[in-house]
Amino acid sequence: MAQSNNSIKKILTVAFALCIVCSVVVSTAAVALRPMQQLNQELDRKANVLRVANLYESGMDIEAAFGEITPRVVNLETGEYSDSHDADTFDGFAVRRDPAQSRSLSGEPDPAGLSRVEQYATVYLVGDSEDPEQIILPIRGQGLWGLMRGFLAVEGDGNTIVGITYFEHSETPGLGAEVNNPRWQSQWEGKRIFDSEGALNPAIRVARGSGSGDHEVDGLSGATLTANGVTNMLQFWLSPEGFGEYLAGFRSSVDPEDAQDADVELEAEGA
């Protein structure tokens, strides 16, 4: 006797077959689109590096423009470059949880709330790689609602900020998300990271209210915890725990008379 089209067995058979077909279609699409997704992610990374260096223009050939930038892998402990990693493909963020390639911050200062930090990180040099005009550093830390990731651009003196940008965060629109507001980001240009040539710990921070002097930018109204998160991640990544040793090499290579002239010029501008 033929089964009714409404029988439980036929319904389950059709549903199961439909699930199999859908699974195959979705899996095939995911595999086929993965190279395109990876390419888009790579282009987005390069665009953000160009953007923080004030080199990005709408409609530009990102690959061609990025050709003027040299990626290098840095040993965070020594501040020296590493040739054991491919700078074009190495991703410090991806290996941050690998015990063989990272270290725990348990019991150590961890203002950024990272728990673990990679041993090596990729930096991006604008201009001459031996005497760069700018150094682009990846930064990250906890905001109000989750991890914030971005880039900080520093002049070749290892102390003067060019710009800051965030490409990943979950902060509140209109409040903490103002970290992506061009007007707020523009305040960072020309600010100084350290307050003296021999300082090891950074002085740069987000103020509570209006920022003043060479080491502060305005706070984020109604987003104190996000602002604290920005300060905390900079305190970590610009200290000896992060890129402090690396930046010290650039600061020590600056002519003391040039550094003094730069300080006088900044004081005159602020007067």
CSV table of C-alpha atoms in Angstrom, one decimal:
chain,number,residue,atom,x,y,z
A,1,MET,CA,0.0,0.0,0.0
A,2,ALA,CA,1.5,3.4,-1.1
A,3,GLN,CA,2.4,5.8,1.7
A,4,SER,CA,0.6,9.1,2.0
A,5,ASN,CA,2.6,12.2,1.0
A,6,ASN,CA,1.8,13.4,4.5
A,7,SER,CA,3.3,10.4,6.2
A,8,ILE,CA,5.9,11.1,8.9
A,9,LYS,CA,8.5,9.0,7.1
A,10,LYS,CA,8.2,10.9,3.8
A,11,ILE,CA,8.2,14.3,5.6
A,12,LEU,CA,11.4,13.3,7.5
A,13,THR,CA,13.0,12.0,4.3
A,14,VAL,CA,12.3,15.1,2.4
A,15,ALA,CA,13.5,17.3,5.3
A,16,PHE,CA,16.7,15.3,5.7
A,17,ALA,CA,17.4,15.5,1.9
A,18,LEU,CA,16.8,19.2,1.9
A,19,CYS,CA,19.2,19.7,4.9
A,20,ILE,CA,21.9,17.7,3.1
A,21,VAL,CA,21.5,19.7,-0.1
A,22,CYS,CA,21.5,23.1,1.7
A,23,SER,CA,24.6,22.0,3.7
A,24,VAL,CA,26.5,21.1,0.5
A,25,VAL,CA,25.5,24.4,-1.1
A,26,VAL,CA,26.6,26.5,1.9
A,27,SER,CA,29.8,24.6,2.4
A,28,THR,CA,30.7,24.9,-1.3
A,29,ALA,CA,29.9,28.6,-1.2
A,30,ALA,CA,32.0,29.1,1.9
A,31,VAL,CA,35.0,27.3,0.4
A,32,ALA,CA,34.6,29.1,-3.0
A,33,LEU,CA,34.3,32.6,-1.3
A,34,ARG,CA,37.1,32.1,1.2
A,35,PRO,CA,39.9,33.4,-1.0
A,36,MET,CA,37.8,36.5,-1.8
A,37,GLN,CA,37.1,37.1,1.9
A,38,GLN,CA,40.8,36.8,2.7
A,39,LEU,CA,41.6,39.2,-0.1
A,40,ASN,CA,39.1,41.7,1.2
A,41,GLN,CA,40.4,41.4,4.8
A,42,GLU,CA,44.0,42.0,3.5
A,43,LEU,CA,42.9,45.0,1.5
A,44,ASP,CA,41.1,46.4,4.6
A,45,ARG,CA,44.2,46.0,6.7
A,46,LYS,CA,46.3,47.8,4.2
A,47,ALA,CA,43.7,50.5,3.8
A,48,ASN,CA,43.7,51.1,7.6
A,49,VAL,CA,47.5,51.3,7.7
A,50,LEU,CA,47.4,53.9,4.9
A,51,ARG,CA,44.6,55.7,6.6
A,52,VAL,CA,46.4,56.1,10.0
A,53,ALA,CA,49.5,57.3,8.1
A,54,ASN,CA,47.4,60.0,6.4
A,55,LEU,CA,48.2,58.4,3.0
A,56,TYR,CA,44.8,57.1,2.1
A,57,GLU,CA,42.7,58.7,-0.6
A,58,SER,CA,39.2,57.5,-1.7
A,59,GLY,CA,39.4,55.4,-4.9
A,60,MET,CA,43.2,55.0,-4.7
A,61,ASP,CA,45.0,51.8,-5.8
A,62,ILE,CA,45.6,50.4,-2.3
A,63,GLU,CA,48.0,47.7,-3.4
A,64,ALA,CA,50.1,50.3,-5.3
A,65,ALA,CA,50.1,52.7,-2.4
A,66,PHE,CA,51.0,50.0,0.1
A,67,GLY,CA,54.1,49.2,-2.0
A,68,GLU,CA,55.7,52.2,-0.4
A,69,ILE,CA,55.3,50.6,3.0
A,70,THR,CA,57.6,48.0,4.5
A,71,PRO,CA,56.3,45.4,7.0
A,72,ARG,CA,58.8,44.1,9.6
A,73,VAL,CA,58.4,41.6,12.4
A,74,VAL,CA,59.6,42.9,15.8
A,75,ASN,CA,60.7,40.9,18.8
A,76,LEU,CA,58.8,42.7,21.6
A,77,GLU,CA,61.2,41.7,24.3
A,78,THR,CA,64.4,42.9,22.6
A,79,GLY,CA,62.9,45.5,20.3
A,80,GLU,CA,64.9,44.1,17.4
A,81,TYR,CA,63.7,42.9,14.0
A,82,SER,CA,63.2,39.2,13.4
A,83,ASP,CA,64.1,37.4,10.2
A,84,SER,CA,62.5,34.1,11.3
A,85,HIS,CA,59.0,35.2,10.3
A,86,ASP,CA,57.6,36.3,7.0
A,87,ALA,CA,56.5,39.9,7.6
A,88,ASP,CA,54.0,39.7,4.7
A,89,THR,CA,52.1,36.9,6.3
A,90,PHE,CA,52.9,36.8,10.0
A,91,ASP,CA,49.9,37.7,12.2
A,92,GLY,CA,50.8,38.3,15.9
A,93,PHE,CA,47.1,38.6,16.8
A,94,ALA,CA,46.4,35.1,15.4
A,95,VAL,CA,49.1,33.5,17.5
A,96,ARG,CA,48.4,35.4,20.7
A,97,ARG,CA,46.9,32.3,22.4
A,98,ASP,CA,49.6,29.9,21.3
A,99,PRO,CA,51.8,29.2,24.4
A,100,ALA,CA,54.8,28.6,22.2
A,101,GLN,CA,54.5,32.0,20.6
A,102,SER,CA,53.1,34.2,23.4
A,103,ARG,CA,53.4,34.8,27.1
A,104,SER,CA,50.9,35.1,29.9
A,105,LEU,CA,50.5,38.4,31.7
A,106,SER,CA,49.1,36.8,34.8
A,107,GLY,CA,50.7,38.5,37.8
A,108,GLU,CA,52.2,41.2,35.5
A,109,PRO,CA,50.9,44.7,34.7
A,110,ASP,CA,48.1,44.3,32.2
A,111,PRO,CA,46.3,47.6,31.9
A,112,ALA,CA,44.9,46.7,28.5
A,113,GLY,CA,43.2,43.5,29.8
A,114,LEU,CA,44.9,41.2,27.3
A,115,SER,CA,45.8,38.2,29.5
A,116,ARG,CA,48.4,37.0,26.9
A,117,VAL,CA,50.6,38.9,24.5
A,118,GLU,CA,52.5,37.6,21.5
A,119,GLN,CA,56.3,37.5,21.4
A,120,TYR,CA,56.5,39.0,17.9
A,121,ALA,CA,54.4,41.7,16.2
A,122,THR,CA,54.3,43.2,12.7
A,123,VAL,CA,55.0,46.9,12.3
A,124,TYR,CA,54.8,49.0,9.1
A,125,LEU,CA,57.5,51.4,8.0
A,126,VAL,CA,56.7,54.4,5.8
A,127,GLY,CA,59.6,55.6,3.6
A,128,ASP,CA,63.1,54.4,4.0
A,129,SER,CA,63.0,51.2,6.1
A,130,GLU,CA,66.3,52.1,7.8
A,131,ASP,CA,65.3,55.6,8.6
A,132,PRO,CA,61.5,55.6,8.3
A,133,GLU,CA,59.3,58.7,8.2
A,134,GLN,CA,56.6,56.9,10.1
A,135,ILE,CA,56.2,53.7,12.2
A,136,ILE,CA,52.8,52.1,12.2
A,137,LEU,CA,52.1,50.0,15.3
A,138,PRO,CA,49.2,47.6,15.9
A,139,ILE,CA,47.4,48.2,19.2
A,140,ARG,CA,44.6,46.6,21.0
A,141,GLY,CA,42.9,46.5,24.4
A,142,GLN,CA,39.6,46.2,26.2
A,143,GLY,CA,37.0,48.9,25.8
A,144,LEU,CA,33.6,49.1,27.5
A,145,TRP,CA,32.0,46.2,25.6
A,146,GLY,CA,34.9,44.2,24.2
A,147,LEU,CA,38.2,44.2,22.4
A,148,MET,CA,39.3,47.3,20.5
A,149,ARG,CA,41.9,46.9,17.7
A,150,GLY,CA,43.6,49.6,15.7
A,151,PHE,CA,46.8,51.2,14.6
A,152,LEU,CA,48.9,54.0,15.9
A,153,ALA,CA,51.2,56.0,13.6
A,154,VAL,CA,54.4,57.5,15.1
A,155,GLU,CA,57.0,59.7,13.4
A,156,GLY,CA,60.5,58.4,12.8
A,157,ASP,CA,61.6,60.0,16.1
A,158,GLY,CA,59.8,57.3,18.0
A,159,ASN,CA,57.9,59.9,20.1
A,160,THR,CA,55.6,62.1,18.0
A,161,ILE,CA,52.2,60.8,17.1
A,162,VAL,CA,50.9,61.1,13.5
A,163,GLY,CA,47.5,59.5,14.0
A,164,ILE,CA,45.3,56.8,15.5
A,165,THR,CA,42.5,54.7,14.0
A,166,TYR,CA,40.4,51.7,15.1
A,167,PHE,CA,39.1,49.1,12.7
A,168,GLU,CA,37.4,46.8,15.2
A,169,HIS,CA,35.4,47.6,18.3
A,170,SER,CA,31.9,47.2,19.8
A,171,GLU,CA,31.6,50.5,21.6
A,172,THR,CA,28.3,52.4,21.9
A,173,PRO,CA,27.3,54.5,18.8
A,174,GLY,CA,27.5,58.2,19.6
A,175,LEU,CA,29.5,57.6,22.7
A,176,GLY,CA,32.5,55.2,22.8
A,177,ALA,CA,32.3,54.8,19.0
A,178,GLU,CA,33.5,58.4,18.7
A,179,VAL,CA,37.0,56.9,18.7
A,180,ASN,CA,36.3,56.7,14.9
A,181,ASN,CA,35.2,60.4,14.7
A,182,PRO,CA,37.7,62.2,12.4
A,183,ARG,CA,37.5,65.3,14.6
A,184,TRP,CA,38.6,63.4,17.7
A,185,GLN,CA,41.3,61.4,15.8
A,186,SER,CA,42.7,64.6,14.5
A,187,GLN,CA,43.7,65.7,18.0
A,188,TRP,CA,46.3,63.0,18.2
A,189,GLU,CA,48.6,64.5,15.5
A,190,GLY,CA,51.7,66.1,17.0
A,191,LYS,CA,51.1,64.7,20.5
A,192,ARG,CA,54.2,63.3,22.3
A,193,ILE,CA,54.3,59.8,23.7
A,194,PHE,CA,57.0,60.3,26.3
A,195,ASP,CA,57.7,63.3,28.5
A,196,SER,CA,61.5,63.1,28.5
A,197,GLU,CA,64.1,61.5,26.3
A,198,GLY,CA,65.0,58.8,28.8
A,199,ALA,CA,61.5,58.0,29.9
A,200,LEU,CA,60.5,54.3,29.6
A,201,ASN,CA,56.8,54.6,30.4
A,202,PRO,CA,54.5,56.7,28.1
A,203,ALA,CA,52.8,59.9,29.3
A,204,ILE,CA,50.2,60.1,26.5
A,205,ARG,CA,46.6,59.7,27.6
A,206,VAL,CA,43.0,60.6,27.0
A,207,ALA,CA,42.0,63.3,29.5
A,208,ARG,CA,38.9,63.5,31.6
A,209,GLY,CA,37.4,66.5,29.9
A,210,SER,CA,39.5,68.8,27.7
A,211,GLY,CA,43.0,67.7,27.1
A,212,SER,CA,46.0,70.1,27.4
A,213,GLY,CA,49.7,70.0,26.8
A,214,ASP,CA,51.7,67.7,24.6
A,215,HIS,CA,50.5,64.5,26.1
A,216,GLU,CA,46.7,64.7,26.3
A,217,VAL,CA,43.7,64.6,24.0
A,218,ASP,CA,40.1,65.5,24.8
A,219,GLY,CA,38.1,62.9,26.6
A,220,LEU,CA,35.0,61.2,25.1
A,221,SER,CA,31.9,62.7,26.5
A,222,GLY,CA,29.7,60.1,28.2
A,223,ALA,CA,32.3,57.3,27.4
A,224,THR,CA,34.8,57.4,30.3
A,225,LEU,CA,35.4,53.7,30.2
A,226,THR,CA,36.1,53.6,26.5
A,227,ALA,CA,38.5,56.6,27.0
A,228,ASN,CA,40.2,54.7,29.8
A,229,GLY,CA,40.5,51.7,27.5
A,230,VAL,CA,42.3,53.8,24.9
A,231,THR,CA,44.7,55.2,27.6
A,232,ASN,CA,45.3,51.8,29.0
A,233,MET,CA,46.1,50.1,25.7
A,234,LEU,CA,48.5,52.9,24.8
A,235,GLN,CA,50.1,52.6,28.3
A,236,PHE,CA,50.7,48.9,27.6
A,237,TRP,CA,51.8,48.9,23.9
A,238,LEU,CA,54.1,51.9,24.3
A,239,SER,CA,55.7,50.6,27.4
A,240,PRO,CA,58.6,48.1,27.6
A,241,GLU,CA,55.9,45.4,27.8
A,242,GLY,CA,54.9,46.3,24.2
A,243,PHE,CA,56.8,48.4,21.7
A,244,GLY,CA,58.7,50.4,24.2
A,245,GLU,CA,62.1,48.8,23.6
A,246,TYR,CA,61.6,49.1,19.8
A,247,LEU,CA,60.7,52.8,19.9
A,248,ALA,CA,63.6,53.5,22.3
A,249,GLY,CA,66.0,52.6,19.4
A,250,PHE,CA,64.5,55.4,17.3
A,251,ARG,CA,64.4,57.9,20.1
A,252,SER,CA,68.1,57.3,20.9
A,253,SER,CA,69.0,57.9,17.3
A,254,VAL,CA,67.5,61.4,17.3
A,255,ASP,CA,70.0,64.2,17.5
A,256,PRO,CA,69.6,65.8,21.0
A,257,GLU,CA,69.8,69.3,19.4
A,258,ASP,CA,67.0,68.4,16.9
A,259,ALA,CA,64.9,67.0,19.8
A,260,GLN,CA,65.4,70.2,21.8
A,261,ASP,CA,64.5,72.4,18.7
A,262,ALA,CA,61.3,70.3,18.3
A,263,ASP,CA,60.4,70.8,21.9
A,264,VAL,CA,60.9,74.5,21.6
A,265,GLU,CA,58.8,74.6,18.4
A,266,LEU,CA,55.9,72.7,20.2
A,267,GLU,CA,56.1,75.0,23.2
A,268,ALA,CA,55.9,78.0,20.8
A,269,GLU,CA,52.9,76.6,19.0
A,270,GLY,CA,51.1,75.9,22.3
A,271,ALA,CA,51.8,79.4,23.6
